[in-house]
PDB file of C-alpha atoms in Angstrom:
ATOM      1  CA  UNK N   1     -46.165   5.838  29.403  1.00 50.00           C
ATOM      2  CA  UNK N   2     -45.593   7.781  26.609  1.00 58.00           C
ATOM      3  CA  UNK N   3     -47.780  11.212  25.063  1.00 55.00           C
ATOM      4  CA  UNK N   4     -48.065   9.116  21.502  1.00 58.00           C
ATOM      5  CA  UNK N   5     -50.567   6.671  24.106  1.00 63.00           C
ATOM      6  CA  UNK N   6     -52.314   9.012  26.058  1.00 68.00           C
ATOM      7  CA  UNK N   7     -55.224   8.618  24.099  1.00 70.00           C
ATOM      8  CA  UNK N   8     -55.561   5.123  24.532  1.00 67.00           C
ATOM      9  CA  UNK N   9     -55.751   5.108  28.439  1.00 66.00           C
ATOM     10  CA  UNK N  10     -58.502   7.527  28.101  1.00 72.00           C
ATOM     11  CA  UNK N  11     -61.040   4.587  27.092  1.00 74.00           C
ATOM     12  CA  UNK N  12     -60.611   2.830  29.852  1.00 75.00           C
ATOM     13  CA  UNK N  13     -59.540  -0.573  28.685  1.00 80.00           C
ATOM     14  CA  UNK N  14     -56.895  -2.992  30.151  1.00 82.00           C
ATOM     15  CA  UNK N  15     -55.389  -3.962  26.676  1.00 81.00           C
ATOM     16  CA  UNK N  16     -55.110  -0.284  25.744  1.00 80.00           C
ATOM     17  CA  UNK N  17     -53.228   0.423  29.078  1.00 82.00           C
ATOM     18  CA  UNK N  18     -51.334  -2.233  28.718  1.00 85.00           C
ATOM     19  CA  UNK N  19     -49.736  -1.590  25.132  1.00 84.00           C
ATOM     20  CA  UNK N  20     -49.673   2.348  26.369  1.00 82.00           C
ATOM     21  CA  UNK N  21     -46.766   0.953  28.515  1.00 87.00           C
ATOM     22  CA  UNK N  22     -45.285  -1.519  26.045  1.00 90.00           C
ATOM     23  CA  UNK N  23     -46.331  -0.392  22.695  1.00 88.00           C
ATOM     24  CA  UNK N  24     -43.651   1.029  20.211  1.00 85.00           C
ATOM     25  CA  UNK N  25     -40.921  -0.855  18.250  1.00 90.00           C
ATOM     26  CA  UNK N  26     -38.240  -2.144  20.640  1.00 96.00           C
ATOM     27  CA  UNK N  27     -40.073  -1.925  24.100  1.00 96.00           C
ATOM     28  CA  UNK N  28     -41.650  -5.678  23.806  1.00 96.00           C
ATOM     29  CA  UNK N  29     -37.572  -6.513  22.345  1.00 96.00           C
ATOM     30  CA  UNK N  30     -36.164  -5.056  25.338  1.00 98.00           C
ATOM     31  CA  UNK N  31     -38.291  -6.877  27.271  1.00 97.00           C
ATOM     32  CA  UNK N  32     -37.746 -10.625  26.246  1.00 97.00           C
ATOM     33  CA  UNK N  33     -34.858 -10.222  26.003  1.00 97.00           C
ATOM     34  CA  UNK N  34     -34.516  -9.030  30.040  1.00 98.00           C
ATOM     35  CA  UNK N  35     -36.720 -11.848  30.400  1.00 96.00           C
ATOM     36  CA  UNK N  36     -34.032 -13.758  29.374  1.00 94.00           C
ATOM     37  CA  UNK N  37     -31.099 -12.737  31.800  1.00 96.00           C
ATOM     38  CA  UNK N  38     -29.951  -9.073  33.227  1.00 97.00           C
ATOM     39  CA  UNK N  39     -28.379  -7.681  30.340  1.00 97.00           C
ATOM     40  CA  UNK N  40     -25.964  -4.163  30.247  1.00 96.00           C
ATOM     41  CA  UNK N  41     -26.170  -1.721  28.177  1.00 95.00           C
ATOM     42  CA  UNK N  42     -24.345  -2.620  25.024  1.00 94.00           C
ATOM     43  CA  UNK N  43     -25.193  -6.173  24.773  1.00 96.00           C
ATOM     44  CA  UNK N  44     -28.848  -4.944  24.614  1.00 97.00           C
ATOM     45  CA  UNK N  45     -27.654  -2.713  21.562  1.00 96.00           C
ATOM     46  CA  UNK N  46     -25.954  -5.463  19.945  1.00 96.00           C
ATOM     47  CA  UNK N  47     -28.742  -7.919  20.283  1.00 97.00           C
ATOM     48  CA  UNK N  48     -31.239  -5.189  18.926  1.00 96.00           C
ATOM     49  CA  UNK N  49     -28.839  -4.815  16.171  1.00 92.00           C
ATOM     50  CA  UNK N  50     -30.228  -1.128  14.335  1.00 91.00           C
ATOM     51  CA  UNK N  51     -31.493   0.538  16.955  1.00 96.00           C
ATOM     52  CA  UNK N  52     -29.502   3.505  18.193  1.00 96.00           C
ATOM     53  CA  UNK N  53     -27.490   4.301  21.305  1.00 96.00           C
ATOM     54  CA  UNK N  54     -29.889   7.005  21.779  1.00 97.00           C
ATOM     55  CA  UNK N  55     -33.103   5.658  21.174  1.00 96.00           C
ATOM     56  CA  UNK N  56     -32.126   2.285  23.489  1.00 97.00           C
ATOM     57  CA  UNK N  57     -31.273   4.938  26.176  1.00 96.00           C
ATOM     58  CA  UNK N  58     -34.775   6.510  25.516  1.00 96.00           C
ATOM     59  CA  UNK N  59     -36.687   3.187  25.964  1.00 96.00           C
ATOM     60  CA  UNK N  60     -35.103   1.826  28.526  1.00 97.00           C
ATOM     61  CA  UNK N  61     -35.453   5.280  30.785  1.00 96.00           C
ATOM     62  CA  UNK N  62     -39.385   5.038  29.700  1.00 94.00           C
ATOM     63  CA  UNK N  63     -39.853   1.435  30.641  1.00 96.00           C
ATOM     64  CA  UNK N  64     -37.557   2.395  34.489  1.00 97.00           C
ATOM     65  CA  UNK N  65     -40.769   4.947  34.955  1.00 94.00           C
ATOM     66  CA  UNK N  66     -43.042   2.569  33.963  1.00 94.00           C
ATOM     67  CA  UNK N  67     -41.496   0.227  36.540  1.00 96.00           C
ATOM     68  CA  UNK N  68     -40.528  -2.708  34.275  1.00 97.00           C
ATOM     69  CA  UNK N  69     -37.437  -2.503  34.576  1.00 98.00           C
ATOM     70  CA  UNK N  70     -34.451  -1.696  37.414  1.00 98.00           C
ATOM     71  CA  UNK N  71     -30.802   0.147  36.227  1.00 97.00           C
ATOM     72  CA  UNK N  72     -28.053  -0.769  38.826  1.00 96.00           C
ATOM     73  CA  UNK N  73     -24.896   1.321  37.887  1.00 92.00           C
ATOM     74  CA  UNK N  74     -21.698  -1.570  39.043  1.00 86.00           C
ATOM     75  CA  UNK N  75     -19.098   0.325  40.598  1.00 87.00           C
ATOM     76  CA  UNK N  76     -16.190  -0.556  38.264  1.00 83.00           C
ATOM     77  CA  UNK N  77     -13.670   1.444  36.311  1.00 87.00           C
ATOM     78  CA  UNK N  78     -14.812   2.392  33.911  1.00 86.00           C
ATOM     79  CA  UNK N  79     -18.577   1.676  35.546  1.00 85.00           C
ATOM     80  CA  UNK N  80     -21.016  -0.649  34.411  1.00 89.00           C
ATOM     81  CA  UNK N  81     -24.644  -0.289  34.028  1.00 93.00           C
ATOM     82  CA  UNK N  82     -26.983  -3.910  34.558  1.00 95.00           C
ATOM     83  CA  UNK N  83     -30.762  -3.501  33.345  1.00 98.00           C
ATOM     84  CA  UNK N  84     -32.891  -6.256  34.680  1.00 98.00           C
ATOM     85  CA  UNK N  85     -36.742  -6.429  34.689  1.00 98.00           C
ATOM     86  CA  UNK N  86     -38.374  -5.766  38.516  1.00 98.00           C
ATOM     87  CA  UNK N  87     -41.448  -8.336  39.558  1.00 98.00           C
ATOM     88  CA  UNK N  88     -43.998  -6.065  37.494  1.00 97.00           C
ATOM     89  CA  UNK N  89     -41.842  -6.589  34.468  1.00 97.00           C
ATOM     90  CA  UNK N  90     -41.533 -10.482  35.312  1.00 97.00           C
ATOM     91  CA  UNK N  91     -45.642 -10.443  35.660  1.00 96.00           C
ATOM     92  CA  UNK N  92     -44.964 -10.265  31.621  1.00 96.00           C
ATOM     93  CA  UNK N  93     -43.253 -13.327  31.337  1.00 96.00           C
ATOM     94  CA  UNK N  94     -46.509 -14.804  29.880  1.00 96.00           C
ATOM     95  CA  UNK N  95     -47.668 -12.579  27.192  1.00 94.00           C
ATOM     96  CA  UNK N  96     -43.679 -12.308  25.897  1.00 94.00           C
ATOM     97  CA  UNK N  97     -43.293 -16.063  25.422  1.00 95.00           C
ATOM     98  CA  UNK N  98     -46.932 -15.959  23.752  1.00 95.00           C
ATOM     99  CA  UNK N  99     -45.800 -13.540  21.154  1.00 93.00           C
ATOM    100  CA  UNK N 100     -42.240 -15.256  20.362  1.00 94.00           C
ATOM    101  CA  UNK N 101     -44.142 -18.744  20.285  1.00 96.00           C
ATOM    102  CA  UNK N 102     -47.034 -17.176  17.883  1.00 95.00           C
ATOM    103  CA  UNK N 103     -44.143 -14.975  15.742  1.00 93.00           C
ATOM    104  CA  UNK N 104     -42.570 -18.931  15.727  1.00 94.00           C
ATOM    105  CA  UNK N 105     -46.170 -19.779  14.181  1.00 94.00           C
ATOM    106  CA  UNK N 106     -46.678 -17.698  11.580  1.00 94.00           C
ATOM    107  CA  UNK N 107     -43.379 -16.134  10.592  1.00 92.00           C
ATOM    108  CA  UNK N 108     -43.655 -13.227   8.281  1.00 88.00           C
ATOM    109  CA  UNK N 109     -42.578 -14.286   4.350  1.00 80.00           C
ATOM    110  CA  UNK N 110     -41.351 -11.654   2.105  1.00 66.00           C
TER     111      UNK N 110
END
């Protein structure tokens, strides 16, 4: 959990806890898409298209101490590093396929 949500755990409500651990722009991104099959590092940047190698780094280090998701570095030359979600990121299956199937629903029109 992240210092920008802080604020939000302080009232003491299970929604507000739960998007203090995965609120932000890419987090719920990440996510389905782990949901999806264990991904490595640069296939998660090429799926999420603009975000940056530093910023993917960032998020996926937060969501590891958040205990969503596991990093198993493959001993290979050059090594390899497989993100996949643990059982308390699985637990989110659920609410993920609700927000693709409502974002399927009302798409946004420009």
């Amino acid at each position: 959990m992240r210092k920008t949500y802080e604020q939000m755990t302080k009232c003491n409500c299970a929604t507000a806890n739960t998007l203090a651990i995965i609120g932000g722009k890419w987090k719920i991104l990440i996510l389905y898409y782990l949901l999806e099959s264990n991904r490595r590092f640069n296939e998660l940047q090429r799926l999420l298209d603009s975000i940056t190698p530093h910023t993917l780094s960032k998020e996926l280090k937060e969501l590891q101490e958040d205990g969503l998701v596991n990093k198993q570095v493959l001993q290979a030359i050059p090594p390899k590093t497989d993100y996949s979600l643990t059982k308390k990121g699985q637990e989110l299956e659920t609410v993920l396929l609700e927000i693709r199937k409502f974002g399927q629903k009302y798409p946004l029109t420009k």
